[in-house]
mmCIF file of C-alpha atoms and ligand atoms in Angstrom:
data_model
loop_
_atom_site.group_PDB
_atom_site.id
_atom_site.type_symbol
_atom_site.label_atom_id
_atom_site.label_comp_id
_atom_site.label_asym_id
_atom_site.label_seq_id
_atom_site.Cartn_x
_atom_site.Cartn_y
_atom_site.Cartn_z
ATOM 1 C CA MET A 1 158.915 115.324 92.808
ATOM 2 C CA LEU A 2 155.382 116.429 93.621
ATOM 3 C CA THR A 3 154.010 120.096 93.119
ATOM 4 C CA LYS A 4 153.714 122.365 96.208
ATOM 5 C CA ASN A 5 149.952 121.877 95.109
ATOM 6 C CA GLU A 6 150.185 117.514 94.509
ATOM 7 C CA ASN A 7 152.011 117.733 97.790
ATOM 8 C CA GLU A 8 149.058 120.158 99.711
ATOM 9 C CA ARG A 9 146.346 117.831 97.806
ATOM 10 C CA PHE A 10 147.459 114.778 99.302
ATOM 11 C CA THR A 11 148.279 115.569 102.554
ATOM 12 C CA GLN A 12 145.528 118.202 103.788
ATOM 13 C CA ILE A 13 143.284 115.954 105.550
ATOM 14 C CA GLY A 14 140.640 118.257 107.535
ATOM 15 C CA PRO A 15 137.087 118.567 106.280
ATOM 16 C CA GLY A 16 136.484 120.106 102.776
ATOM 17 C CA THR A 17 139.483 118.443 101.773
ATOM 18 C CA PRO A 18 140.080 116.369 98.540
ATOM 19 C CA ALA A 19 142.301 114.126 100.509
ATOM 20 C CA GLY A 20 140.003 113.783 103.749
ATOM 21 C CA ALA A 21 137.083 112.702 101.690
ATOM 22 C CA LEU A 22 138.728 110.070 100.885
ATOM 23 C CA LEU A 23 140.128 109.045 104.202
ATOM 24 C CA ARG A 24 136.426 109.968 105.146
ATOM 25 C CA ARG A 25 134.488 107.140 102.782
ATOM 26 C CA TYR A 26 136.896 104.518 105.024
ATOM 27 C CA TRP A 27 136.148 103.199 108.965
ATOM 28 C CA GLN A 28 139.064 104.525 110.656
ATOM 29 C CA PRO A 29 140.517 103.917 114.414
ATOM 30 C CA ALA A 30 139.845 105.960 116.829
ATOM 31 C CA CYS A 31 141.638 104.665 119.991
ATOM 32 C CA ILE A 32 141.913 101.479 122.080
ATOM 33 C CA ALA A 33 138.663 100.191 123.779
ATOM 34 C CA SER A 34 140.209 99.159 126.959
ATOM 35 C CA GLU A 35 141.484 103.243 127.039
ATOM 36 C CA LEU A 36 137.756 104.054 128.246
ATOM 37 C CA THR A 37 136.470 102.619 131.687
ATOM 38 C CA GLU A 38 133.893 102.626 134.165
ATOM 39 C CA GLU A 39 136.471 105.318 136.001
ATOM 40 C CA HIS A 40 137.125 107.083 132.445
ATOM 41 C CA PRO A 41 134.411 106.456 129.766
ATOM 42 C CA LYS A 42 135.332 109.579 128.139
ATOM 43 C CA LYS A 43 138.360 110.259 126.003
ATOM 44 C CA ARG A 44 139.055 113.460 123.590
ATOM 45 C CA VAL A 45 140.191 112.166 120.112
ATOM 46 C CA ARG A 46 141.536 113.893 117.095
ATOM 47 C CA ILE A 47 140.927 112.470 114.036
ATOM 48 C CA LEU A 48 141.663 113.698 110.701
ATOM 49 C CA GLY A 49 141.844 117.143 112.181
ATOM 50 C CA GLU A 50 137.991 117.479 113.877
ATOM 51 C CA ASP A 51 137.635 117.230 117.618
ATOM 52 C CA VAL A 52 135.158 114.107 119.267
ATOM 53 C CA VAL A 53 134.429 112.936 122.294
ATOM 54 C CA VAL A 54 134.540 108.792 122.521
ATOM 55 C CA PHE A 55 132.779 107.698 125.489
ATOM 56 C CA ARG A 56 131.005 104.856 126.360
ATOM 57 C CA LEU A 57 127.596 104.752 127.939
ATOM 58 C CA PRO A 58 126.355 102.549 130.798
ATOM 59 C CA ALA A 59 125.190 99.001 129.661
ATOM 60 C CA GLU A 60 120.968 99.216 129.364
ATOM 61 C CA PRO A 61 119.612 96.649 132.729
ATOM 62 C CA GLY A 62 120.056 93.061 131.383
ATOM 63 C CA GLU A 63 122.545 93.873 128.867
ATOM 64 C CA ASP A 64 126.097 93.182 128.688
ATOM 65 C CA ARG A 65 127.153 94.850 125.747
ATOM 66 C CA LEU A 66 128.729 98.253 126.069
ATOM 67 C CA ARG A 67 127.666 100.954 124.173
ATOM 68 C CA TYR A 68 129.777 103.650 122.508
ATOM 69 C CA GLY A 69 129.441 107.034 121.051
ATOM 70 C CA CYS A 70 131.488 110.033 119.174
ATOM 71 C CA LEU A 71 130.323 113.120 119.247
ATOM 72 C CA ALA A 72 131.783 116.667 117.661
ATOM 73 C CA GLU A 73 133.898 117.754 120.919
ATOM 74 C CA HIS A 74 132.139 121.151 121.374
ATOM 75 C CA CYS A 75 128.857 121.664 121.828
ATOM 76 C CA ALA A 76 126.202 122.617 119.692
ATOM 77 C CA HIS A 77 125.327 125.576 121.860
ATOM 78 C CA ARG A 78 127.560 127.329 122.779
ATOM 79 C CA GLY A 79 130.843 125.534 122.320
ATOM 80 C CA THR A 80 131.939 124.034 125.709
ATOM 81 C CA SER A 81 133.523 120.933 125.529
ATOM 82 C CA LEU A 82 131.807 117.882 125.837
ATOM 83 C CA TYR A 83 134.695 115.489 127.293
ATOM 84 C CA TYR A 84 133.802 117.055 131.177
ATOM 85 C CA GLY A 85 129.820 116.404 130.078
ATOM 86 C CA PHE A 86 128.120 114.373 132.201
ATOM 87 C CA LEU A 87 127.241 110.699 130.963
ATOM 88 C CA GLU A 88 123.403 109.524 131.662
ATOM 89 C CA GLN A 89 122.107 106.016 130.512
ATOM 90 C CA ASP A 90 120.732 107.589 126.819
ATOM 91 C CA GLY A 91 123.492 110.326 126.455
ATOM 92 C CA LEU A 92 125.731 112.945 127.293
ATOM 93 C CA ARG A 93 125.032 116.063 128.620
ATOM 94 C CA CYS A 94 126.904 119.333 128.476
ATOM 95 C CA ALA A 95 128.326 120.641 132.288
ATOM 96 C CA TYR A 96 127.398 124.231 130.990
ATOM 97 C CA HIS A 97 124.117 124.460 130.541
ATOM 98 C CA GLY A 98 122.659 120.574 130.532
ATOM 99 C CA TRP A 99 121.886 120.508 127.112
ATOM 100 C CA LYS A 100 122.057 116.870 126.508
ATOM 101 C CA TYR A 101 122.847 114.516 122.794
ATOM 102 C CA ALA A 102 122.052 111.081 122.258
ATOM 103 C CA PRO A 103 125.162 109.165 120.767
ATOM 104 C CA ASP A 104 123.558 109.707 117.250
ATOM 105 C CA GLY A 105 123.221 113.395 117.247
ATOM 106 C CA ARG A 106 120.503 114.094 118.248
ATOM 107 C CA CYS A 107 119.768 117.250 120.871
ATOM 108 C CA LEU A 108 117.421 115.219 123.485
ATOM 109 C CA GLU A 109 117.047 117.998 126.173
ATOM 110 C CA GLN A 110 117.339 122.153 126.751
ATOM 111 C CA PRO A 111 116.629 122.233 130.491
ATOM 112 C CA PHE A 112 116.142 125.568 130.722
ATOM 113 C CA GLU A 113 114.479 126.440 126.777
ATOM 114 C CA SER A 114 110.800 127.119 126.526
ATOM 115 C CA SER A 115 110.794 126.227 122.862
ATOM 116 C CA PRO A 116 110.503 122.092 123.110
ATOM 117 C CA ALA A 117 110.625 122.424 119.128
ATOM 118 C CA PHE A 118 114.079 124.364 119.302
ATOM 119 C CA LYS A 119 115.850 121.074 120.305
ATOM 120 C CA GLU A 120 114.697 119.653 116.966
ATOM 121 C CA ARG A 121 116.799 121.835 114.778
ATOM 122 C CA ILE A 122 119.800 120.898 116.999
ATOM 123 C CA CYS A 123 121.862 117.808 115.761
ATOM 124 C CA GLN A 124 125.039 117.237 117.315
ATOM 125 C CA VAL A 125 128.073 116.248 114.703
ATOM 126 C CA ALA A 126 128.256 112.358 115.824
ATOM 127 C CA TYR A 127 130.024 109.482 114.349
ATOM 128 C CA PRO A 128 129.294 105.769 114.247
ATOM 129 C CA VAL A 129 131.572 103.694 116.663
ATOM 130 C CA GLU A 130 132.720 99.995 116.138
ATOM 131 C CA LYS A 131 134.666 98.115 118.824
ATOM 132 C CA LEU A 132 136.662 95.125 116.613
ATOM 133 C CA GLY A 133 139.690 93.481 117.574
ATOM 134 C CA GLY A 134 140.496 95.751 120.865
ATOM 135 C CA LEU A 135 139.834 98.878 118.676
ATOM 136 C CA LEU A 136 137.179 101.304 118.617
ATOM 137 C CA PHE A 137 136.754 102.523 114.940
ATOM 138 C CA VAL A 138 134.700 105.432 113.710
ATOM 139 C CA TYR A 139 133.336 106.306 110.313
ATOM 140 C CA MET A 140 133.008 109.898 109.696
ATOM 141 C CA GLY A 141 132.187 109.686 106.390
ATOM 142 C CA PRO A 142 128.738 110.492 104.460
ATOM 143 C CA PRO A 143 126.362 108.411 106.265
ATOM 144 C CA ASP A 144 124.402 107.213 103.013
ATOM 145 C CA LYS A 145 127.814 105.468 102.132
ATOM 146 C CA ARG A 146 128.373 103.610 104.643
ATOM 147 C CA PRO A 147 130.556 100.632 104.056
ATOM 148 C CA LEU A 148 131.157 97.742 106.791
ATOM 149 C CA LEU A 149 133.756 97.929 108.879
ATOM 150 C CA PRO A 150 136.233 95.163 107.558
ATOM 151 C CA ARG A 151 136.920 92.425 110.042
ATOM 152 C CA TRP A 152 140.969 91.595 108.545
ATOM 153 C CA ASP A 153 142.263 88.510 109.385
ATOM 154 C CA VAL A 154 144.399 89.670 112.684
ATOM 155 C CA LEU A 155 141.659 91.164 113.982
ATOM 156 C CA VAL A 156 139.273 88.265 114.286
ATOM 157 C CA ARG A 157 140.987 85.151 114.197
ATOM 158 C CA GLU A 158 140.993 83.051 117.460
ATOM 159 C CA ASP A 159 143.936 80.559 116.607
ATOM 160 C CA GLY A 160 146.414 82.921 118.229
ATOM 161 C CA GLU A 161 146.831 85.235 120.670
ATOM 162 C CA ARG A 162 145.955 89.447 120.360
ATOM 163 C CA TYR A 163 147.964 92.185 121.374
ATOM 164 C CA ILE A 164 147.402 95.864 120.681
ATOM 165 C CA GLU A 165 151.041 98.067 120.082
ATOM 166 C CA GLN A 166 150.191 101.510 120.813
ATOM 167 C CA HIS A 167 153.006 104.180 118.740
ATOM 168 C CA PRO A 168 153.881 107.268 120.332
ATOM 169 C CA VAL A 169 152.289 110.275 118.360
ATOM 170 C CA LEU A 170 154.200 110.746 115.248
ATOM 171 C CA ASP A 171 154.526 114.627 114.828
ATOM 172 C CA CYS A 172 154.355 113.907 111.084
ATOM 173 C CA ASN A 173 151.672 113.682 108.033
ATOM 174 C CA TRP A 174 149.714 110.157 107.579
ATOM 175 C CA LEU A 175 151.889 110.348 104.011
ATOM 176 C CA GLN A 176 155.203 109.710 105.058
ATOM 177 C CA PRO A 177 154.305 106.389 106.986
ATOM 178 C CA MET A 178 151.742 105.673 104.454
ATOM 179 C CA GLU A 179 154.858 105.823 101.618
ATOM 180 C CA ASN A 180 157.253 103.869 103.753
ATOM 181 C CA THR A 181 155.514 101.046 103.319
ATOM 182 C CA VAL A 182 155.642 100.549 99.115
ATOM 183 C CA ASP A 183 159.299 101.294 99.877
ATOM 184 C CA PRO A 184 161.839 98.238 100.180
ATOM 185 C CA ALA A 185 164.451 99.692 99.282
ATOM 186 C CA HIS A 186 164.480 101.120 103.389
ATOM 187 C CA LEU A 187 165.014 97.323 104.860
ATOM 188 C CA PHE A 188 168.590 96.999 104.223
ATOM 189 C CA TRP A 189 169.907 100.143 105.355
ATOM 190 C CA LEU A 190 167.546 101.479 107.705
ATOM 191 C CA HIS A 191 166.428 98.035 109.697
ATOM 192 C CA GLY A 192 169.007 95.689 108.038
ATOM 193 C CA HIS A 193 172.486 97.400 108.766
ATOM 194 C CA THR A 194 171.266 99.569 111.441
ATOM 195 C CA MET A 195 170.933 96.527 113.800
ATOM 196 C CA ARG A 196 174.158 94.839 112.259
ATOM 197 C CA LEU A 197 175.479 98.124 114.122
ATOM 198 C CA ARG A 198 174.033 97.588 116.905
ATOM 199 C CA GLY A 199 174.948 94.313 117.426
ATOM 200 C CA SER A 200 171.479 92.357 116.785
ATOM 201 C CA HIS A 201 170.949 89.622 114.549
ATOM 202 C CA ALA A 202 167.240 91.314 114.298
ATOM 203 C CA GLY A 203 167.296 92.723 111.072
ATOM 204 C CA ASP A 204 169.429 89.801 109.004
ATOM 205 C CA ILE A 205 166.186 88.942 107.471
ATOM 206 C CA TYR A 206 166.657 92.243 104.919
ATOM 207 C CA HIS A 207 170.481 92.735 105.212
ATOM 208 C CA ARG A 208 171.121 90.570 101.566
ATOM 209 C CA PRO A 209 171.723 91.645 98.174
ATOM 210 C CA VAL A 210 168.864 93.057 96.619
ATOM 211 C CA LYS A 211 168.084 92.171 92.518
ATOM 212 C CA GLY A 212 165.195 94.009 92.415
ATOM 213 C CA PHE A 213 161.681 94.852 93.700
ATOM 214 C CA TYR A 214 158.155 94.663 92.330
ATOM 215 C CA TRP A 215 154.594 96.477 92.874
ATOM 216 C CA ASP A 216 151.413 95.613 91.123
ATOM 217 C CA VAL A 217 147.751 96.853 92.391
ATOM 218 C CA CYS A 218 145.938 94.887 94.162
ATOM 219 C CA GLU A 219 142.041 94.245 95.096
ATOM 220 C CA TRP A 220 142.788 96.003 98.041
ATOM 221 C CA GLY A 221 145.755 98.358 97.193
ATOM 222 C CA ILE A 222 149.097 97.588 96.575
ATOM 223 C CA MET A 223 151.239 94.308 96.882
ATOM 224 C CA LYS A 224 154.997 94.375 96.630
ATOM 225 C CA LEU A 225 157.541 91.844 96.123
ATOM 226 C CA GLU A 226 161.373 91.911 97.361
ATOM 227 C CA VAL A 227 163.877 89.810 95.342
ATOM 228 C CA TYR A 228 167.283 88.559 96.759
ATOM 229 C CA ASP A 229 170.307 87.479 94.980
ATOM 230 C CA GLU A 230 172.120 85.059 96.572
ATOM 231 C CA GLY A 231 173.595 82.962 93.934
ATOM 232 C CA HIS A 232 170.230 81.732 93.974
ATOM 233 C CA VAL A 233 167.462 83.873 93.203
ATOM 234 C CA ALA A 234 165.105 84.180 97.060
ATOM 235 C CA LEU A 235 161.454 85.977 96.961
ATOM 236 C CA ASP A 236 159.938 87.909 100.137
ATOM 237 C CA VAL A 237 156.644 88.594 99.304
ATOM 238 C CA MET A 238 154.785 91.048 102.067
ATOM 239 C CA PRO A 239 150.954 91.261 102.632
ATOM 240 C CA PRO A 240 149.790 94.470 100.838
ATOM 241 C CA LEU A 241 149.636 97.562 101.290
ATOM 242 C CA VAL A 242 145.621 98.338 101.814
ATOM 243 C CA PHE A 243 144.241 101.302 101.047
ATOM 244 C CA PRO A 244 144.460 103.737 101.809
ATOM 245 C CA ASN A 245 146.360 104.063 105.201
ATOM 246 C CA ILE A 246 147.019 100.762 106.265
ATOM 247 C CA LEU A 247 150.153 98.063 106.110
ATOM 248 C CA ARG A 248 149.762 94.178 106.750
ATOM 249 C CA ILE A 249 152.528 92.709 107.482
ATOM 250 C CA CYS A 250 153.639 89.412 108.596
ATOM 251 C CA GLN A 251 155.915 90.096 111.230
ATOM 252 C CA HIS A 252 158.988 87.875 111.596
ATOM 253 C CA ILE A 253 155.939 84.741 112.748
ATOM 254 C CA ASP A 254 153.731 87.220 113.308
ATOM 255 C CA GLU A 255 150.891 88.402 111.743
ATOM 256 C CA ALA A 256 150.278 92.159 111.998
ATOM 257 C CA ILE A 257 148.146 95.485 110.893
ATOM 258 C CA HIS A 258 149.497 98.468 111.489
ATOM 259 C CA PHE A 259 146.727 101.371 111.083
ATOM 260 C CA ARG A 260 148.093 104.443 110.504
ATOM 261 C CA LEU A 261 145.381 107.086 111.640
ATOM 262 C CA PRO A 262 146.100 110.950 110.860
ATOM 263 C CA ILE A 263 145.064 112.772 113.631
ATOM 264 C CA ASP A 264 145.605 116.213 111.358
ATOM 265 C CA ASP A 265 148.042 117.569 108.723
ATOM 266 C CA SER A 266 150.758 116.728 110.670
ATOM 267 C CA HIS A 267 150.361 114.302 113.525
ATOM 268 C CA THR A 268 149.652 110.504 113.052
ATOM 269 C CA GLN A 269 148.424 107.869 115.278
ATOM 270 C CA ILE A 270 149.461 103.997 115.025
ATOM 271 C CA PHE A 271 147.730 101.614 115.910
ATOM 272 C CA CYS A 272 149.041 98.136 115.754
ATOM 273 C CA VAL A 273 147.297 94.716 116.174
ATOM 274 C CA ILE A 274 149.277 91.578 116.400
ATOM 275 C CA LEU A 275 148.479 88.514 116.033
ATOM 276 C CA LYS A 276 150.954 85.270 117.020
ATOM 277 C CA PRO A 277 149.483 82.510 115.395
ATOM 278 C CA ALA A 278 148.557 79.117 117.436
ATOM 279 C CA ALA A 279 148.091 75.675 116.411
ATOM 280 C CA GLN A 280 144.200 75.837 117.473
ATOM 281 C CA LYS A 281 141.340 78.576 118.382
ATOM 282 C CA ILE A 282 142.168 79.680 122.005
ATOM 283 C CA PRO A 283 140.144 81.417 124.441
ATOM 284 C CA GLN A 284 140.163 85.264 123.579
ATOM 285 C CA PRO A 285 139.445 87.573 126.102
ATOM 286 C CA GLU A 286 137.174 90.744 125.801
ATOM 287 C CA ASP A 287 139.587 93.655 125.267
ATOM 288 C CA PRO A 288 143.708 92.270 124.155
ATOM 289 C CA PRO A 289 146.464 93.709 126.016
ATOM 290 C CA VAL A 290 148.035 97.081 125.310
ATOM 291 C CA VAL A 291 152.305 96.943 125.041
ATOM 292 C CA LYS A 292 152.955 100.995 124.815
ATOM 293 C CA LEU A 293 156.284 101.498 122.780
ATOM 294 C CA VAL A 294 158.665 104.450 123.116
ATOM 295 C CA HIS A 295 160.848 105.988 120.455
ATOM 296 C CA LYS A 296 162.828 108.470 122.408
ATOM 297 C CA ASP A 297 165.066 108.993 124.891
ATOM 298 C CA GLU A 298 164.375 110.979 127.836
ATOM 299 C CA GLU A 299 166.720 114.194 125.522
ATOM 300 C CA GLY A 300 164.549 113.287 122.081
ATOM 301 C CA GLU A 301 167.086 111.525 120.393
ATOM 302 C CA PHE A 302 165.598 108.894 118.732
ATOM 303 C CA LEU A 303 166.560 105.390 119.864
ATOM 304 C CA LEU A 304 166.948 103.288 117.127
ATOM 305 C CA ASP A 305 167.196 99.807 118.811
ATOM 306 C CA THR A 306 163.412 98.466 117.084
ATOM 307 C CA PHE A 307 161.907 98.861 113.741
ATOM 308 C CA PRO A 308 159.341 100.987 114.854
ATOM 309 C CA SER A 309 161.894 103.307 116.468
ATOM 310 C CA GLN A 310 164.384 103.623 113.355
ATOM 311 C CA ASP A 311 160.844 103.983 110.847
ATOM 312 C CA ALA A 312 159.855 106.900 113.150
ATOM 313 C CA MET A 313 163.527 108.459 113.202
ATOM 314 C CA ALA A 314 163.044 108.693 108.966
ATOM 315 C CA TRP A 315 159.506 109.340 108.576
ATOM 316 C CA GLU A 316 159.594 112.686 111.199
ATOM 317 C CA THR A 317 163.231 113.949 109.997
ATOM 318 C CA GLN A 318 161.593 114.068 106.515
ATOM 319 C CA GLY A 319 159.417 117.031 107.987
ATOM 320 C CA ALA A 320 156.250 117.701 109.860
ATOM 321 C CA VAL A 321 154.883 117.217 105.975
ATOM 322 C CA ALA A 322 158.020 115.739 103.553
ATOM 323 C CA ASN A 323 159.062 118.294 101.045
ATOM 324 C CA ARG A 324 157.684 116.461 98.368
ATOM 325 C CA PRO A 325 158.521 119.394 95.754
ATOM 326 C CA GLY A 326 162.258 119.074 96.756
ATOM 327 C CA GLU A 327 162.368 115.150 96.545
ATOM 328 C CA HIS A 328 164.840 113.173 94.053
ATOM 329 C CA LEU A 329 163.006 109.823 93.306
ATOM 330 C CA GLY A 330 164.801 107.336 91.524
ATOM 331 C CA SER A 331 163.805 103.210 89.932
ATOM 332 C CA SER A 332 164.113 102.002 93.235
ATOM 333 C CA ASP A 333 160.752 104.169 94.179
ATOM 334 C CA ARG A 334 158.655 102.730 91.403
ATOM 335 C CA GLY A 335 156.834 101.716 94.327
ATOM 336 C CA ILE A 336 155.989 105.471 96.114
ATOM 337 C CA ILE A 337 155.134 106.868 92.572
ATOM 338 C CA LEU A 338 152.676 103.743 92.134
ATOM 339 C CA PHE A 339 151.044 104.888 95.280
ATOM 340 C CA ARG A 340 150.785 108.501 94.572
ATOM 341 C CA LYS A 341 148.723 107.560 90.953
ATOM 342 C CA MET A 342 146.200 105.240 92.850
ATOM 343 C CA LEU A 343 145.716 107.962 95.685
ATOM 344 C CA SER A 344 145.071 110.660 93.006
ATOM 345 C CA GLU A 345 143.011 108.486 91.142
ATOM 346 C CA GLN A 346 141.085 107.583 94.008
ATOM 347 C CA ILE A 347 140.522 110.968 94.950
ATOM 348 C CA ASP A 348 139.446 112.030 91.895
ATOM 349 C CA LEU A 349 136.513 109.154 92.379
ATOM 350 C CA VAL A 350 135.323 110.311 95.088
ATOM 351 C CA GLU A 351 135.477 113.997 94.173
ATOM 352 C CA GLN A 352 132.931 112.657 90.904
ATOM 353 C CA GLY A 353 130.714 110.673 93.379
ATOM 354 C CA GLY A 354 131.988 106.951 93.093
ATOM 355 C CA ASP A 355 133.169 104.853 95.889
ATOM 356 C CA PRO A 356 137.038 104.541 96.367
ATOM 357 C CA LEU A 357 139.224 100.920 96.802
ATOM 358 C CA GLY A 358 138.711 98.454 98.923
ATOM 359 C CA LEU A 359 135.386 99.107 100.329
ATOM 360 C CA VAL A 360 133.358 95.793 101.707
ATOM 361 C CA TRP A 361 129.683 96.269 101.113
ATOM 362 C CA ASP A 362 128.836 92.849 101.666
ATOM 363 C CA PRO A 363 128.500 91.007 104.661
ATOM 364 C CA ALA A 364 129.711 87.430 103.313
ATOM 365 C CA GLN A 365 133.046 88.532 101.745
ATOM 366 C CA ASN A 366 133.437 90.241 105.422
ATOM 367 C CA GLU A 367 133.528 87.005 107.450
ATOM 368 C CA CYS A 368 137.056 87.213 107.802
ATOM 369 C CA ILE A 369 139.502 89.409 105.235
ATOM 370 C CA SER A 370 143.385 87.720 104.997
ATOM 371 C CA PHE A 371 145.326 87.703 102.097
ATOM 372 C CA ASP A 372 146.399 84.331 100.860
ATOM 373 C CA ASP A 373 144.023 83.665 97.756
ATOM 374 C CA GLU A 374 145.290 81.837 95.295
ATOM 375 C CA THR A 375 142.967 83.582 92.493
ATOM 376 C CA GLU A 376 144.750 87.100 93.399
ATOM 377 C CA TRP A 377 148.437 85.313 93.438
ATOM 378 C CA ALA A 378 147.930 83.561 89.486
ATOM 379 C CA ARG A 379 146.514 87.220 88.483
ATOM 380 C CA TRP A 380 149.771 89.246 90.047
ATOM 381 C CA GLU A 381 152.151 86.183 88.284
ATOM 382 C CA ARG A 382 150.286 87.137 85.143
ATOM 383 C CA ARG A 383 150.451 90.272 85.291
ATOM 384 C CA ALA A 384 154.145 90.273 85.997
ATOM 385 C CA ARG A 385 154.933 88.069 82.912
ATOM 386 C CA GLU A 386 153.582 90.469 80.907
ATOM 387 C CA THR A 387 155.720 93.358 82.493
ATOM 388 C CA HIS A 388 158.787 90.935 81.238
ATOM 389 C CA ARG A 389 160.806 92.441 84.490
ATOM 390 C CA GLN A 390 163.784 90.220 84.447
ATOM 391 C CA ASP A 391 164.476 89.872 87.689
ATOM 392 C CA VAL A 392 160.287 88.512 87.875
ATOM 393 C CA LEU A 393 161.091 86.303 85.107
ATOM 394 C CA ASP A 394 164.324 84.885 86.967
ATOM 395 C CA ILE A 395 162.032 83.787 89.815
ATOM 396 C CA LEU A 396 159.417 82.562 87.305
ATOM 397 C CA GLN A 397 162.212 80.239 85.510
ATOM 398 C CA ALA A 398 163.637 79.003 88.690
ATOM 399 C CA GLY A 399 159.749 77.525 88.828
ATOM 400 C CA ILE A 400 159.120 79.643 92.117
ATOM 401 C CA SER A 401 155.491 80.686 92.162
ATOM 402 C CA PHE A 402 154.421 84.046 93.609
ATOM 403 C CA ARG A 403 152.614 81.829 95.999
ATOM 404 C CA GLN A 404 154.989 79.340 96.635
ATOM 405 C CA GLY A 405 157.192 82.326 97.582
ATOM 406 C CA TYR A 406 154.799 83.809 100.051
ATOM 407 C CA VAL A 407 154.064 80.357 101.548
ATOM 408 C CA ALA A 408 157.433 79.444 102.258
ATOM 409 C CA THR A 409 158.321 83.086 103.234
ATOM 410 C CA VAL A 410 155.330 82.890 105.652
ATOM 411 C CA GLY A 411 156.851 79.270 106.899
ATOM 412 C CA ALA A 412 160.200 80.223 106.851
ATOM 413 C CA ARG A 413 159.565 82.645 109.492
ATOM 414 C CA ARG A 414 157.840 80.277 111.318
HETATM 415 S S1 FES B 501 127.601 125.090 126.171
HETATM 416 FE FE1 FES B 501 126.869 123.296 126.204
HETATM 417 S S2 FES B 501 124.956 123.311 127.137
HETATM 418 FE FE2 FES B 501 125.716 125.429 126.697
HETATM 419 FE FE1 FE2 B 502 160.717 99.994 108.269
#
């Protein structure tokens, strides 16, 4: 369990909060790029408790690349929403008195001000925007500490068909889905058993006797294993929790990455980008198709007919912010304890001026970031042996390496 103060330290993410400062060191997905069209080139979004307007500018003459911007929603003059502003070639003009802002926040014009120097003192809060994998990402941290936007494999691979799943906004804090990411004990009942009761075999992979779970810190966050006992030891290796708010996962035969965007302290938006692998490279559209998920029926009851709807039920019914001072953690919750320890250490590190885990600085490393690295698998395996966990030793004695387990898991799903 956590104290009330610890719970608040992890879950409050607005400007000036410790967890907010940590999350602002990472690029966050603001919206789906194809939501911005010629007819509707602006969108209001709340990210990390801040209201912003994301917009696309008209292409420069002779250029076909779209340019994007993200400005604080309320005009620096007297606070009117820039969402209703006029888009021009070089920026966004407020509809109230016509102040115009460049995408980098500089005030370009103040039509009724006599002193040309006045606008030099005005700066609208602005955040850089980059498009990748069909999403628009923003960076809201200190400008001098801006890392590269990570090119996760699912976003950039060309050997498959990509699509985006947009979930309904979750009425709960970001930490609930993230703690679920290191909680494989939920798979048996919430997905396996629920699906079986509904006459579906979609959760059978998780509806098996469980021997144990194993977690470890890795380069990107936390890796996890689920060990099954069915007369022989079987191993399910899941790709890691990518710190601090990403789930990377194989969904049946597909490769997926789930971004859990903290909207504010009590709402979370999940965007999933999913790649259906193909045998060879295929032409990629400018924007992947989008599928909107539904979690509830007209009465507001959870449908529980899909994994995401089942997960949403579990997370939202924990409360807007889960009551961690009132919880009772057991041995199957060790992954959650490990994640909270990591979160606490990384918040401290950022407070001390350091760089948190998993930032990408090197363009050479950023061509395509995947998670099948033999050295890393071998390191995890060595560490697992050192912990003398019986369930893990059983696997290794059966002659299955972690990496073989990973390849077998992914292969079996294909
Ligand atoms: S409030 Fe925006 S120009 Fe006056
Ligand atoms: Fe789940």
